[in-house]
PDB file of C-alpha atoms and ligand atoms in Angstrom:
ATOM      1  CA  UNK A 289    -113.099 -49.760  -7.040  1.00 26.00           C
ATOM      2  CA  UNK A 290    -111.967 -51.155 -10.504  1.00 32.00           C
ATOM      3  CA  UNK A 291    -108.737 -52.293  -9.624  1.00 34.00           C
ATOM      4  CA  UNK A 292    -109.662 -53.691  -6.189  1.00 32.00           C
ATOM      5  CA  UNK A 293    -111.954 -56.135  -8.866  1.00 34.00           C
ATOM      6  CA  UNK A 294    -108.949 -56.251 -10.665  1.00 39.00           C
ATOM      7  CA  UNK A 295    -106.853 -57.858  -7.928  1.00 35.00           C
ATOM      8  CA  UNK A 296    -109.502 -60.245  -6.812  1.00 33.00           C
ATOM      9  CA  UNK A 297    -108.506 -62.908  -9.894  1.00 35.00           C
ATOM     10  CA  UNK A 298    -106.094 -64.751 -11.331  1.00 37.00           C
ATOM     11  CA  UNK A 299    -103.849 -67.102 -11.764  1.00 37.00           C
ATOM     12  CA  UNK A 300    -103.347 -69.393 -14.953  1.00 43.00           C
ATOM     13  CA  UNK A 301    -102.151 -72.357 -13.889  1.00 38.00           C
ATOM     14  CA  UNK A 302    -100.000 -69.902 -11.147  1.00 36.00           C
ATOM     15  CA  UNK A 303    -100.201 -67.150 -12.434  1.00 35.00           C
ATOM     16  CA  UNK A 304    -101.773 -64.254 -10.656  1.00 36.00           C
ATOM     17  CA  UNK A 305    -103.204 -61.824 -13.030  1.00 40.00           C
ATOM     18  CA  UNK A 306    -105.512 -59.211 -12.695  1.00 40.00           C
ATOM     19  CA  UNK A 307    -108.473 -58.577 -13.376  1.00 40.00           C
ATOM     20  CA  UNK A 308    -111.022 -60.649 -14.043  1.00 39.00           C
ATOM     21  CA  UNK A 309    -113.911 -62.103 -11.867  1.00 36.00           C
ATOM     22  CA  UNK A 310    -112.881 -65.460 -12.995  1.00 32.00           C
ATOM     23  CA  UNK A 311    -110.420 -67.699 -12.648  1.00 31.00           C
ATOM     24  CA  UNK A 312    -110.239 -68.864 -16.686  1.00 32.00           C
ATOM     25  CA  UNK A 313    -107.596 -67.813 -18.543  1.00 32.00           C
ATOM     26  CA  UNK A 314    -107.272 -65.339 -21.144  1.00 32.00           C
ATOM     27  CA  UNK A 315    -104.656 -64.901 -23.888  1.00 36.00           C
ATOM     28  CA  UNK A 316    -104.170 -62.188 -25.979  1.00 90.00           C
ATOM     29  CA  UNK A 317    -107.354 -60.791 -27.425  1.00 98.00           C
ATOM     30  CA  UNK A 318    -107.905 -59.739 -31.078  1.00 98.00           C
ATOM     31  CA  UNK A 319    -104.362 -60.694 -32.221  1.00 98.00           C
ATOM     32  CA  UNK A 320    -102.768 -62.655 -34.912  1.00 98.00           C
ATOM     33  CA  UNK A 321    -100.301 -66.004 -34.640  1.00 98.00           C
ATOM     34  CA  UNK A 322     -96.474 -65.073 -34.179  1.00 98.00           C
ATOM     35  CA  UNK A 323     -93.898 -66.819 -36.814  1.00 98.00           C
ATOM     36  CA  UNK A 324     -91.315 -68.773 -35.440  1.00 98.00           C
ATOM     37  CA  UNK A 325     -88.683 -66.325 -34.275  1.00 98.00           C
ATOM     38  CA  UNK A 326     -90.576 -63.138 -34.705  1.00 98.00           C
ATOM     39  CA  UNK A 327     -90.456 -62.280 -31.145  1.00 98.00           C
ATOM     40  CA  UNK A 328     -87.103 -63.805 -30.050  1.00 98.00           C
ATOM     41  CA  UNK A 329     -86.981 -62.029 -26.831  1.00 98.00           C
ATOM     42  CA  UNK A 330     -90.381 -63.162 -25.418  1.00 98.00           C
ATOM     43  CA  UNK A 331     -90.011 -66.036 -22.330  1.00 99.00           C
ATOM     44  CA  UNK A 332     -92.492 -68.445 -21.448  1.00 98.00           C
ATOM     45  CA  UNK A 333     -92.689 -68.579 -17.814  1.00 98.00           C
ATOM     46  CA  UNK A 334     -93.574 -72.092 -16.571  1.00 98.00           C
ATOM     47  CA  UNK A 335     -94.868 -72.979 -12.894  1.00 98.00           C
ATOM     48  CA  UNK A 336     -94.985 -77.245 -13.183  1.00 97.00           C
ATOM     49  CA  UNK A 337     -94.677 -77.090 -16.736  1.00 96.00           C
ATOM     50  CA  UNK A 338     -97.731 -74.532 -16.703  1.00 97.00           C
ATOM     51  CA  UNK A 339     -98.334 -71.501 -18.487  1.00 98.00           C
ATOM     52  CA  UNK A 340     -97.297 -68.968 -14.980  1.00 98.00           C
ATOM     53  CA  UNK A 341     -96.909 -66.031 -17.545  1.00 98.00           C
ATOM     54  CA  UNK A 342     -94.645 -64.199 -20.119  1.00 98.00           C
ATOM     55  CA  UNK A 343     -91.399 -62.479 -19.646  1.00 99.00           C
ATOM     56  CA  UNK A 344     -88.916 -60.901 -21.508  1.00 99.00           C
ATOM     57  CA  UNK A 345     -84.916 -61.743 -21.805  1.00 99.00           C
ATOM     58  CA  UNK A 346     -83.156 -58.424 -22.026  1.00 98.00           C
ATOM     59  CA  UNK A 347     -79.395 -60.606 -20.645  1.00 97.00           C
ATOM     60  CA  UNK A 348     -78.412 -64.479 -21.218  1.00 98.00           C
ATOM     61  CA  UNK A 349     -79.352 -64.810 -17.803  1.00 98.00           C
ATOM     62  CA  UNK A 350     -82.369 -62.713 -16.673  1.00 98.00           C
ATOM     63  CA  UNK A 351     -86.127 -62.564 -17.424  1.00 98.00           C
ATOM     64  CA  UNK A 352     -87.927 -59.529 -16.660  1.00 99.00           C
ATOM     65  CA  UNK A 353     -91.807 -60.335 -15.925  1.00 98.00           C
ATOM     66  CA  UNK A 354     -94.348 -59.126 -13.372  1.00 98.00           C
ATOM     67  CA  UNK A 355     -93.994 -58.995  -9.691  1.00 98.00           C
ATOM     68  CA  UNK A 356     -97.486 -60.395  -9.379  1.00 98.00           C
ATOM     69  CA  UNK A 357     -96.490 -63.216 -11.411  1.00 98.00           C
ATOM     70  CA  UNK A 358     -93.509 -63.903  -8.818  1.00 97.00           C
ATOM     71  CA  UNK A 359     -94.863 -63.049  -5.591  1.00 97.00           C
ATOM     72  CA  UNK A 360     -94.981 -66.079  -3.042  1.00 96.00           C
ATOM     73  CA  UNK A 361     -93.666 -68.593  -5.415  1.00 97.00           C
ATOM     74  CA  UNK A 362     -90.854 -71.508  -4.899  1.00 96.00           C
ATOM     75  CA  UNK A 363     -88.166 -71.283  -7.223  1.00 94.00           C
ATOM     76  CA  UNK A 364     -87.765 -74.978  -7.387  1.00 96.00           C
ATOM     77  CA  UNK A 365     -91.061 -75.609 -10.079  1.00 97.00           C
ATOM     78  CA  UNK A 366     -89.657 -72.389 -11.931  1.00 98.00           C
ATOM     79  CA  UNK A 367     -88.615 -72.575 -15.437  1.00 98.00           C
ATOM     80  CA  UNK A 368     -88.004 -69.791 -18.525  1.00 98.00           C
ATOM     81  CA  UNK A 369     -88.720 -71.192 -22.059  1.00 98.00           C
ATOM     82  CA  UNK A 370     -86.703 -69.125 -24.759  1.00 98.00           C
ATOM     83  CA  UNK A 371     -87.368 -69.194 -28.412  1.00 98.00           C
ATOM     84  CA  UNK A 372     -91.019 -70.815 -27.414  1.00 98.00           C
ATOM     85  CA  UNK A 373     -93.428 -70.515 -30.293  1.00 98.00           C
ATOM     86  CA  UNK A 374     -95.640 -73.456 -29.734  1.00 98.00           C
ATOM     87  CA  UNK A 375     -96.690 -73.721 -26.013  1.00 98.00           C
ATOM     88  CA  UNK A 376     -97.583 -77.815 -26.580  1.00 97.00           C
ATOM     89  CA  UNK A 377     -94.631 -78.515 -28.964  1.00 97.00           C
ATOM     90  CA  UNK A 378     -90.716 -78.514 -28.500  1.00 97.00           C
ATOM     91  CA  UNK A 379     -89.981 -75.971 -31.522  1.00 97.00           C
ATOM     92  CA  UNK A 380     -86.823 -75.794 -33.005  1.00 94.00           C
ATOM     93  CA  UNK A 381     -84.466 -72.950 -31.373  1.00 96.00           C
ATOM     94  CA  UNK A 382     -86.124 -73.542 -28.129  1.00 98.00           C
ATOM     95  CA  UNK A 383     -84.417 -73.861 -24.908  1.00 98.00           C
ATOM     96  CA  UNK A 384     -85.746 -74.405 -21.319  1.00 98.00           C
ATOM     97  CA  UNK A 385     -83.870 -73.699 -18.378  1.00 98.00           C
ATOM     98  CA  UNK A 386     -84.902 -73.570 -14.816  1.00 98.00           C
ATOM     99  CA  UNK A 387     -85.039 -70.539 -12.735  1.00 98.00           C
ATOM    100  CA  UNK A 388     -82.784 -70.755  -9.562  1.00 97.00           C
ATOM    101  CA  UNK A 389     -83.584 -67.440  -7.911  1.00 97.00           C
ATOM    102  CA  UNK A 390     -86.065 -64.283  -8.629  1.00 98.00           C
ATOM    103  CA  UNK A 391     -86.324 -60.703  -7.086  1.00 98.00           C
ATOM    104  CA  UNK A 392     -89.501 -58.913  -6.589  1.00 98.00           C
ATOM    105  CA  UNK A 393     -89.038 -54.900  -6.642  1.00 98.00           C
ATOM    106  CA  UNK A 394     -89.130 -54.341  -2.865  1.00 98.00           C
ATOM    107  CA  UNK A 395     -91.888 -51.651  -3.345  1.00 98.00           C
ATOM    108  CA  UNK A 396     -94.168 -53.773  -4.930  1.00 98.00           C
ATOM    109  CA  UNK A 397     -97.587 -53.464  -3.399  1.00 98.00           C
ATOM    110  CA  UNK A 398    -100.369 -56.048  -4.602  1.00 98.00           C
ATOM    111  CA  UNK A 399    -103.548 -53.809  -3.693  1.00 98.00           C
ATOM    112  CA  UNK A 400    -102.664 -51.240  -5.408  1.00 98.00           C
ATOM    113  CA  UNK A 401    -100.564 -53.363  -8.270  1.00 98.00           C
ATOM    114  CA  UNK A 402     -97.640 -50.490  -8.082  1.00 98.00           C
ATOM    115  CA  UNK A 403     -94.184 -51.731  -8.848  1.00 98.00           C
ATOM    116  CA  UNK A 404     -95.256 -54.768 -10.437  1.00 98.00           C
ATOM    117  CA  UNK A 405     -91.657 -55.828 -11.590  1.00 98.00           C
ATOM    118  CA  UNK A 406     -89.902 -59.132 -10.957  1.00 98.00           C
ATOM    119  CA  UNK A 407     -86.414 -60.243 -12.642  1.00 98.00           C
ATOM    120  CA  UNK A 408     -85.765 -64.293 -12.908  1.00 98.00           C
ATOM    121  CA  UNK A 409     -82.596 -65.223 -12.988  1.00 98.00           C
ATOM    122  CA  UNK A 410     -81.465 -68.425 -15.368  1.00 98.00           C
ATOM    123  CA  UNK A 411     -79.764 -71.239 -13.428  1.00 97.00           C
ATOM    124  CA  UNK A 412     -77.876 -71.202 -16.554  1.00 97.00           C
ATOM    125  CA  UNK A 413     -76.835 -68.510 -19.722  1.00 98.00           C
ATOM    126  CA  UNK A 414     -79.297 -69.058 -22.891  1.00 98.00           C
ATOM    127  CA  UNK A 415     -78.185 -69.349 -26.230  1.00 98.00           C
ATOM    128  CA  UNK A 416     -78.400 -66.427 -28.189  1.00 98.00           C
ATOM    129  CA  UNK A 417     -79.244 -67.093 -31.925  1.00 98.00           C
ATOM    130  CA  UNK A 418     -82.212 -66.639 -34.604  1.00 98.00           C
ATOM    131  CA  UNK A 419     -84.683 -67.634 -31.562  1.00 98.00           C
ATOM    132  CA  UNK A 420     -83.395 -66.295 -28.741  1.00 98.00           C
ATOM    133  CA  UNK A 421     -82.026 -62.504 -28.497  1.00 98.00           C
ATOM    134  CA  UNK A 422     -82.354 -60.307 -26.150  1.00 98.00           C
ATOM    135  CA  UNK A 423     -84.067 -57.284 -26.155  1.00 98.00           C
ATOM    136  CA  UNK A 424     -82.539 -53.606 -24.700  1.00 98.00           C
ATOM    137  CA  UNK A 425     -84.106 -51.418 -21.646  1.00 98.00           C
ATOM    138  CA  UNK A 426     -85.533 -48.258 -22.305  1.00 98.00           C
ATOM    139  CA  UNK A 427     -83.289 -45.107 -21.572  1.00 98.00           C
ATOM    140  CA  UNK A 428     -84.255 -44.134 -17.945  1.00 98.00           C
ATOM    141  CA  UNK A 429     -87.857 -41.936 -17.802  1.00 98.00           C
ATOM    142  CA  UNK A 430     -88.645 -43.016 -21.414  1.00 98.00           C
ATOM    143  CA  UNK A 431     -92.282 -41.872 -22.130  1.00 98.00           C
ATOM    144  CA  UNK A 432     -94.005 -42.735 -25.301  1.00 98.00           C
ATOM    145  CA  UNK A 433     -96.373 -40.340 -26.559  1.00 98.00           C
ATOM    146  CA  UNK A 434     -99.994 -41.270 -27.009  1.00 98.00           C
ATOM    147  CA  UNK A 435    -100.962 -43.343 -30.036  1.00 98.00           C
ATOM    148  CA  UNK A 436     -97.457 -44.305 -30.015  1.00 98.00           C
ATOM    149  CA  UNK A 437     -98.172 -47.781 -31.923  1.00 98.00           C
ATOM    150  CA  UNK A 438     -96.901 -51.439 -29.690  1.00 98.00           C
ATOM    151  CA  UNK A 439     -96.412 -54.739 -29.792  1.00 98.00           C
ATOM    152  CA  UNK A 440     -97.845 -56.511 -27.451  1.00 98.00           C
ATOM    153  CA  UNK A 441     -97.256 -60.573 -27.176  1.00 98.00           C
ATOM    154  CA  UNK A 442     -98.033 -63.886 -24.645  1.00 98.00           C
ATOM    155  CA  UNK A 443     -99.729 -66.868 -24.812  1.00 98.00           C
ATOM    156  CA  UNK A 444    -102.448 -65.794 -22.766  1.00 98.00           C
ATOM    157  CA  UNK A 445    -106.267 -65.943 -23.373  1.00 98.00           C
ATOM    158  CA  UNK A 446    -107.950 -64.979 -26.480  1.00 97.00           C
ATOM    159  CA  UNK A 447    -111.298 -63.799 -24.732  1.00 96.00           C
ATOM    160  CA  UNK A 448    -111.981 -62.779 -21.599  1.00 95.00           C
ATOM    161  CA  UNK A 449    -112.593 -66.206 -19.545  1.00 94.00           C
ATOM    162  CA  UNK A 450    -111.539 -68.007 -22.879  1.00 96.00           C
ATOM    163  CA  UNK A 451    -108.974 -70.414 -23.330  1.00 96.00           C
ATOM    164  CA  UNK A 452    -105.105 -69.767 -23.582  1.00 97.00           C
ATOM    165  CA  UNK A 453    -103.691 -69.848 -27.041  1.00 98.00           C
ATOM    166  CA  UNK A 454    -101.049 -72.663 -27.950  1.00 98.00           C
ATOM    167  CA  UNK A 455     -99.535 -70.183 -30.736  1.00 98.00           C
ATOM    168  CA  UNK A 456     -97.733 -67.158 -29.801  1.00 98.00           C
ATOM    169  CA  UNK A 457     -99.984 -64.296 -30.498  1.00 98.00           C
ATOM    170  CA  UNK A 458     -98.655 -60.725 -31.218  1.00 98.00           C
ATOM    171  CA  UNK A 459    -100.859 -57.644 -30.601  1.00 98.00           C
ATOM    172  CA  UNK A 460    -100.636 -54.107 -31.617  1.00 98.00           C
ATOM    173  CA  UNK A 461    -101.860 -51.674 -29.069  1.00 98.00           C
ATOM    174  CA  UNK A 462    -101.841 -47.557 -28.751  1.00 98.00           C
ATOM    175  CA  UNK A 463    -100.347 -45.956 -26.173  1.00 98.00           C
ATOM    176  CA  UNK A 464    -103.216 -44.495 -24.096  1.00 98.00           C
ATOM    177  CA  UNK A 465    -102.186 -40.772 -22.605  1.00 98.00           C
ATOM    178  CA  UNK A 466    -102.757 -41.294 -18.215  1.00 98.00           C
ATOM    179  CA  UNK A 467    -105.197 -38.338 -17.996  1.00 98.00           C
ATOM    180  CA  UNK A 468    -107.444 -40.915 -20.207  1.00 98.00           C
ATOM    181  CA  UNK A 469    -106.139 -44.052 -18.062  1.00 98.00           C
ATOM    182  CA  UNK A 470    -106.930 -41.942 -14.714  1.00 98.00           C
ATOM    183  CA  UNK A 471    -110.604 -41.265 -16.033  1.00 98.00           C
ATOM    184  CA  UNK A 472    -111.329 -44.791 -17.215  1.00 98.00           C
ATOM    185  CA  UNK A 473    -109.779 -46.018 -13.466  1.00 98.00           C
ATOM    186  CA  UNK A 474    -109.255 -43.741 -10.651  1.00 98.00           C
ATOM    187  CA  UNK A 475    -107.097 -40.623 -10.606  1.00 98.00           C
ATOM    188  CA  UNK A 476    -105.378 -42.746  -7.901  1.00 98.00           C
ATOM    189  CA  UNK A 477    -105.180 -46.039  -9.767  1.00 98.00           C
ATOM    190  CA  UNK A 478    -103.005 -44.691 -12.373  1.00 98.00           C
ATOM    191  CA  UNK A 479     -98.967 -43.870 -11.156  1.00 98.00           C
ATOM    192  CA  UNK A 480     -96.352 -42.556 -13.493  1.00 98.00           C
ATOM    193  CA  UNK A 481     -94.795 -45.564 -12.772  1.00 98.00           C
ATOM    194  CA  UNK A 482     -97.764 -47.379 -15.095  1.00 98.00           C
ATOM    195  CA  UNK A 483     -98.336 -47.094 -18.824  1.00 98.00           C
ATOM    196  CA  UNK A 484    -101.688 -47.604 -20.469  1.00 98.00           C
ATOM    197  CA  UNK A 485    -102.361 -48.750 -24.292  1.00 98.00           C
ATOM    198  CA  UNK A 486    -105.344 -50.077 -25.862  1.00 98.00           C
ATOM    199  CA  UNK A 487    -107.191 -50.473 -29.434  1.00 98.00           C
ATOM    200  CA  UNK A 488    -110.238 -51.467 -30.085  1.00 98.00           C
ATOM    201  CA  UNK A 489    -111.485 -55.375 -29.591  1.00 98.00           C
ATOM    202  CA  UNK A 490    -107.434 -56.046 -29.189  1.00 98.00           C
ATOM    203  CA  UNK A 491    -105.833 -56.436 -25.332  1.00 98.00           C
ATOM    204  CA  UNK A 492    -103.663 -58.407 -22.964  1.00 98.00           C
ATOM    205  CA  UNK A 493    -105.192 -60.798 -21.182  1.00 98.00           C
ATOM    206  CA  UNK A 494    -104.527 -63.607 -18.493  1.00 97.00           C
ATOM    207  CA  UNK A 495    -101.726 -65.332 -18.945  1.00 98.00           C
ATOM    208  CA  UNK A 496    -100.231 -62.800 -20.906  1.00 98.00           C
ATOM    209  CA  UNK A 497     -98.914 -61.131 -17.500  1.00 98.00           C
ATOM    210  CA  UNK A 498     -95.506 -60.180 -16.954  1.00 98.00           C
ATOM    211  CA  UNK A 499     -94.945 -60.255 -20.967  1.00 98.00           C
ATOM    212  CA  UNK A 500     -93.467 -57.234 -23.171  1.00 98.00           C
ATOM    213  CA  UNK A 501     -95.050 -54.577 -24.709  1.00 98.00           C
ATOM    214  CA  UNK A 502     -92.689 -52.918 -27.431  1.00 98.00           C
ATOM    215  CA  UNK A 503     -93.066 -49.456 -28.140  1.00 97.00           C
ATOM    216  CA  UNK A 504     -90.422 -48.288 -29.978  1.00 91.00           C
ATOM    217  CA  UNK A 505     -88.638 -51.068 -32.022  1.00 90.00           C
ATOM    218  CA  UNK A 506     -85.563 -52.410 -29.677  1.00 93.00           C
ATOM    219  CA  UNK A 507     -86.867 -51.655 -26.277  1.00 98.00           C
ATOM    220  CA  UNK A 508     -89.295 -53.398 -23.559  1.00 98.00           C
ATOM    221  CA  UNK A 509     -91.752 -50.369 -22.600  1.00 98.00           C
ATOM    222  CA  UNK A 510     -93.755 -51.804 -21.009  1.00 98.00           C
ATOM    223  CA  UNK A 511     -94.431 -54.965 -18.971  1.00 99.00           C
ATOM    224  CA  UNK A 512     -98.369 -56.845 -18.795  1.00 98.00           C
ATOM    225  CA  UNK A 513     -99.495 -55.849 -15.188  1.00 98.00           C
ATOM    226  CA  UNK A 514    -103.794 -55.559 -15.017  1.00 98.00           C
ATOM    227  CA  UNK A 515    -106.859 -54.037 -16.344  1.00 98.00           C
ATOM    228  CA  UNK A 516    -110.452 -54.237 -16.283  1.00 98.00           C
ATOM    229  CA  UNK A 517    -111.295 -57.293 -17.695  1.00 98.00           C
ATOM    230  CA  UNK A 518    -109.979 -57.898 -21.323  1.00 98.00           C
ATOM    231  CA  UNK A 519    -110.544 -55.704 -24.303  1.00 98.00           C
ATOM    232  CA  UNK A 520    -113.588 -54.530 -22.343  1.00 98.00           C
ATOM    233  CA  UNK A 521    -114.840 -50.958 -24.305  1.00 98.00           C
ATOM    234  CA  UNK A 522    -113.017 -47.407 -22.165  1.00 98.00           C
ATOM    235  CA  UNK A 523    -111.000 -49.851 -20.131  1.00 98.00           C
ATOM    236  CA  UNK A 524    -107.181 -49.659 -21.230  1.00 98.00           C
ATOM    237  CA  UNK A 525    -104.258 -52.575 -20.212  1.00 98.00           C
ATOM    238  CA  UNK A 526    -102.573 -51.084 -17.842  1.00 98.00           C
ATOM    239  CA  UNK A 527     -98.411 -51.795 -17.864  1.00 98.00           C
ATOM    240  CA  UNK A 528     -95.544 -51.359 -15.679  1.00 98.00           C
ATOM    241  CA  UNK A 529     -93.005 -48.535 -17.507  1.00 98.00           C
ATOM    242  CA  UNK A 530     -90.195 -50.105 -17.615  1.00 98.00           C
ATOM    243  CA  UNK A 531     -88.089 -46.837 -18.329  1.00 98.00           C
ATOM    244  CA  UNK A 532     -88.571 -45.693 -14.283  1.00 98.00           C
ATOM    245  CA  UNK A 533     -86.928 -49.242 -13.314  1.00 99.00           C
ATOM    246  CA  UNK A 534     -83.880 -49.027 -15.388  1.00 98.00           C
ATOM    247  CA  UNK A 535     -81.465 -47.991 -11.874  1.00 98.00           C
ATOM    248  CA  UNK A 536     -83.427 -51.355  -9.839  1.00 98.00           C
ATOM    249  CA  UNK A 537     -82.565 -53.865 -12.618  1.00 98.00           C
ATOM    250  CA  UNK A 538     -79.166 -53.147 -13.557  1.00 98.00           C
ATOM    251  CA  UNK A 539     -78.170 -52.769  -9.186  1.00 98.00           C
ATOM    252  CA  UNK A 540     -80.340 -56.294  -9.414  1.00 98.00           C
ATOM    253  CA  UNK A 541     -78.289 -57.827 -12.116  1.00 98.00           C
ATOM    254  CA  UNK A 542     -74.852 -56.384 -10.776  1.00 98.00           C
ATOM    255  CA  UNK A 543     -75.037 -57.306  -7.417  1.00 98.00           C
ATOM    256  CA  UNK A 544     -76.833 -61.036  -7.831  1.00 98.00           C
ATOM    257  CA  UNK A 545     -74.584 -63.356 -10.284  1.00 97.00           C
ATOM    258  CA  UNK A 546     -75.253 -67.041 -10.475  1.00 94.00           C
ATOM    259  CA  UNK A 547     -73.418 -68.412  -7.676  1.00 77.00           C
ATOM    260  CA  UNK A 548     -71.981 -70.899 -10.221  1.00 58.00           C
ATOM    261  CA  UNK A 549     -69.374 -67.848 -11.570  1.00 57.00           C
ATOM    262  CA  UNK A 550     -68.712 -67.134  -8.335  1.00 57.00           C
ATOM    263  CA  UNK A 551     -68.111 -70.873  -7.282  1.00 67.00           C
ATOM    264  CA  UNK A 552     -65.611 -70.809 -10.451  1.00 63.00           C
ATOM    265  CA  UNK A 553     -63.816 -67.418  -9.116  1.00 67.00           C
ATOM    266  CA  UNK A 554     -63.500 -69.013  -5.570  1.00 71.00           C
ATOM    267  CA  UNK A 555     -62.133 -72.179  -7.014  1.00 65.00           C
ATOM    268  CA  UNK A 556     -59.398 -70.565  -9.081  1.00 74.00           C
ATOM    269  CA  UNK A 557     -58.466 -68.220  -5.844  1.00 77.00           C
ATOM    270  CA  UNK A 558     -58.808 -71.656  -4.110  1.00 75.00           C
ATOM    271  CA  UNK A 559     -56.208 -73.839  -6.367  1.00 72.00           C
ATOM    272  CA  UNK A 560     -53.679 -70.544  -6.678  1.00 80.00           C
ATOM    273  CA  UNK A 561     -53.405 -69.973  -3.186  1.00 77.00           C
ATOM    274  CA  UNK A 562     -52.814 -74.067  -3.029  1.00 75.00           C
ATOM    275  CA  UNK A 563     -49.945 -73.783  -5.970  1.00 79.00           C
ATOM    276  CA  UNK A 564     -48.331 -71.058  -4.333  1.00 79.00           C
ATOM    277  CA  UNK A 565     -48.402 -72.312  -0.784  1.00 76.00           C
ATOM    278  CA  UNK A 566     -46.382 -75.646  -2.597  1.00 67.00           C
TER     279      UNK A 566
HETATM  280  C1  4AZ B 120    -104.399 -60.946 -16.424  1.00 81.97           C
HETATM  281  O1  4AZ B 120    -105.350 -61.391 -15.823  1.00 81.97           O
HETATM  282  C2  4AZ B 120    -104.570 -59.726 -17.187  1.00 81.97           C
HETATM  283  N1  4AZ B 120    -105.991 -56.208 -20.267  1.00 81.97           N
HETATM  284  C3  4AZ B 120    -103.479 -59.116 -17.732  1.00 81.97           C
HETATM  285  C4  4AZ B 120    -103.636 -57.948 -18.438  1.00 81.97           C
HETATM  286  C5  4AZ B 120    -104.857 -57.415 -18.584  1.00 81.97           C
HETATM  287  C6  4AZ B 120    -105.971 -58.025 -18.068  1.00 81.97           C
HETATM  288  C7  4AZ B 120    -105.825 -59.198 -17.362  1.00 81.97           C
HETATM  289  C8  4AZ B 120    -104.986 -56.152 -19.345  1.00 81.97           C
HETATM  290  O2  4AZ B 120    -103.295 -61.477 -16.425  1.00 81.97           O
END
């Protein structure tokens, strides 16, 4: 099956991507440079300083990305880069900041690539500014109608096998309906849970994994999850749909603060219960 080839690649640097039959890395394909704060809400996900994969900020403190991209990883060598433009540069706006804990979607399954969410969670708040913003969720069972036009951005490959791109690339991708996903793949392979999108010559690639697709302007759609190959002709990218997640990140986000807050809530109960008991 496609998609069984699909899972048998990846990783840039760490990152486990789908879909190729080798293990070179592939950025965007067919796309154009970014300018410096045109996409303020993509993330650079870093594994040792290493291009892991993209991600998207939609709170100060969280990253949305790809559960593949998560799966089996330490958090120590984890780090989000915000307002990122050049991947070998320090550009101005930018702002790194480790990533102290993650949280794979419980139902992720890596054979069949279903659920493929993760959210990162910033050891400490970004900045928010002209290079960093955030970006909203989708209202809950968004669907975007075929030939719906995207944006679609990372720092992955420019070819299939090729090298990753040092400039951000940006994308623009149609919305692919699933009965023409399911026939290019299997019935099976394709779960209202996934998206699809495509043009011609123009794709996601390796590397680009975990990063945003933008549908409608405002809102992450979608999120890079695996395909046959990249760009390859009646093969779409296939992405997570954000929209059927929206109930799973916001519990995620609620119920998992940075224990730092917490430390400072404890520590405030602490020295009041001290000043009254004097
Ligand atoms: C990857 O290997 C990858 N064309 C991501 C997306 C797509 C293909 C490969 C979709 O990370």
């Amino acid at each position: 099956m496609l998609t069984l080839a699909v899972l048998t690649t990846f990783f840039i640097g760490s990152g486990h991507c789908n879909l190729n039959f080798t293990t070179e890395n592939e950025r965007i394909v067919g796309g154009q440079d970014a300018t410096p704060g045109e996409f303020p809400y993509q993330v650079t996900l870093l594994y040792n300083s290493n291009l892991m994969c993209g991600g998207t900020l939609i709170n100060e403190s969280w990253v949305l990305s790809a559960a593949h991209c998560c799966f089996g990883r330490e958090f120590e060598p984890l780090s989000a880069v915000m307002g990122n433009h050049k991947l070998n540069a320090v550009d101005s706006g930018e702002q790194t900041i480790n990533i102290n804990k993650y949280f794979v979607h419980p139902a992720y399954n890596s054979k069949t690539i279903e659920n493929d969410i993760c959210l990162l969670r910033l050891a400490k708040k970004a900045t928010l500014g002209n290079y960093v913003r955030t970006i909203n969720l989708p209202q809950k069972q968004q669907e975007y109608q075929p030939n719906t036009v995207c944006n679609c951005t990372g720092w992955g490959t420019t070819s299939e096998g090729g090298a990753i791109s040092n400039i951000l690339q940006k994308v623009q991708l149609k919305v692919v309906s699933a009965n023409t996903c399911k026939q290019q793949y299997t019935p099976e392979a394709i779960v209202n849970t996934m998206m699809c999108a495509a043009d011609s010559g123009k794709d996601s690639c390796q590397g680009d994994s975990g990063g945003p697709l933008v549908c409608k302007s405002g809102e992450v759609s979608g999120i890079v999850s695996w395909g046959y190959g990249c760009a390859q002709a009646g093969y779409s990218g296939v992405y997570t749909k954000t929209s059927y997640y929206i109930n799973w990140i916001n519990e995620t986000i609620t119920n998992n603060p940075n224990s730092s807050s917490l430390a400072k809530v404890s520590h405030l109960v602490f020295i009041l219960a001290a000043l009254l008991l004097l």
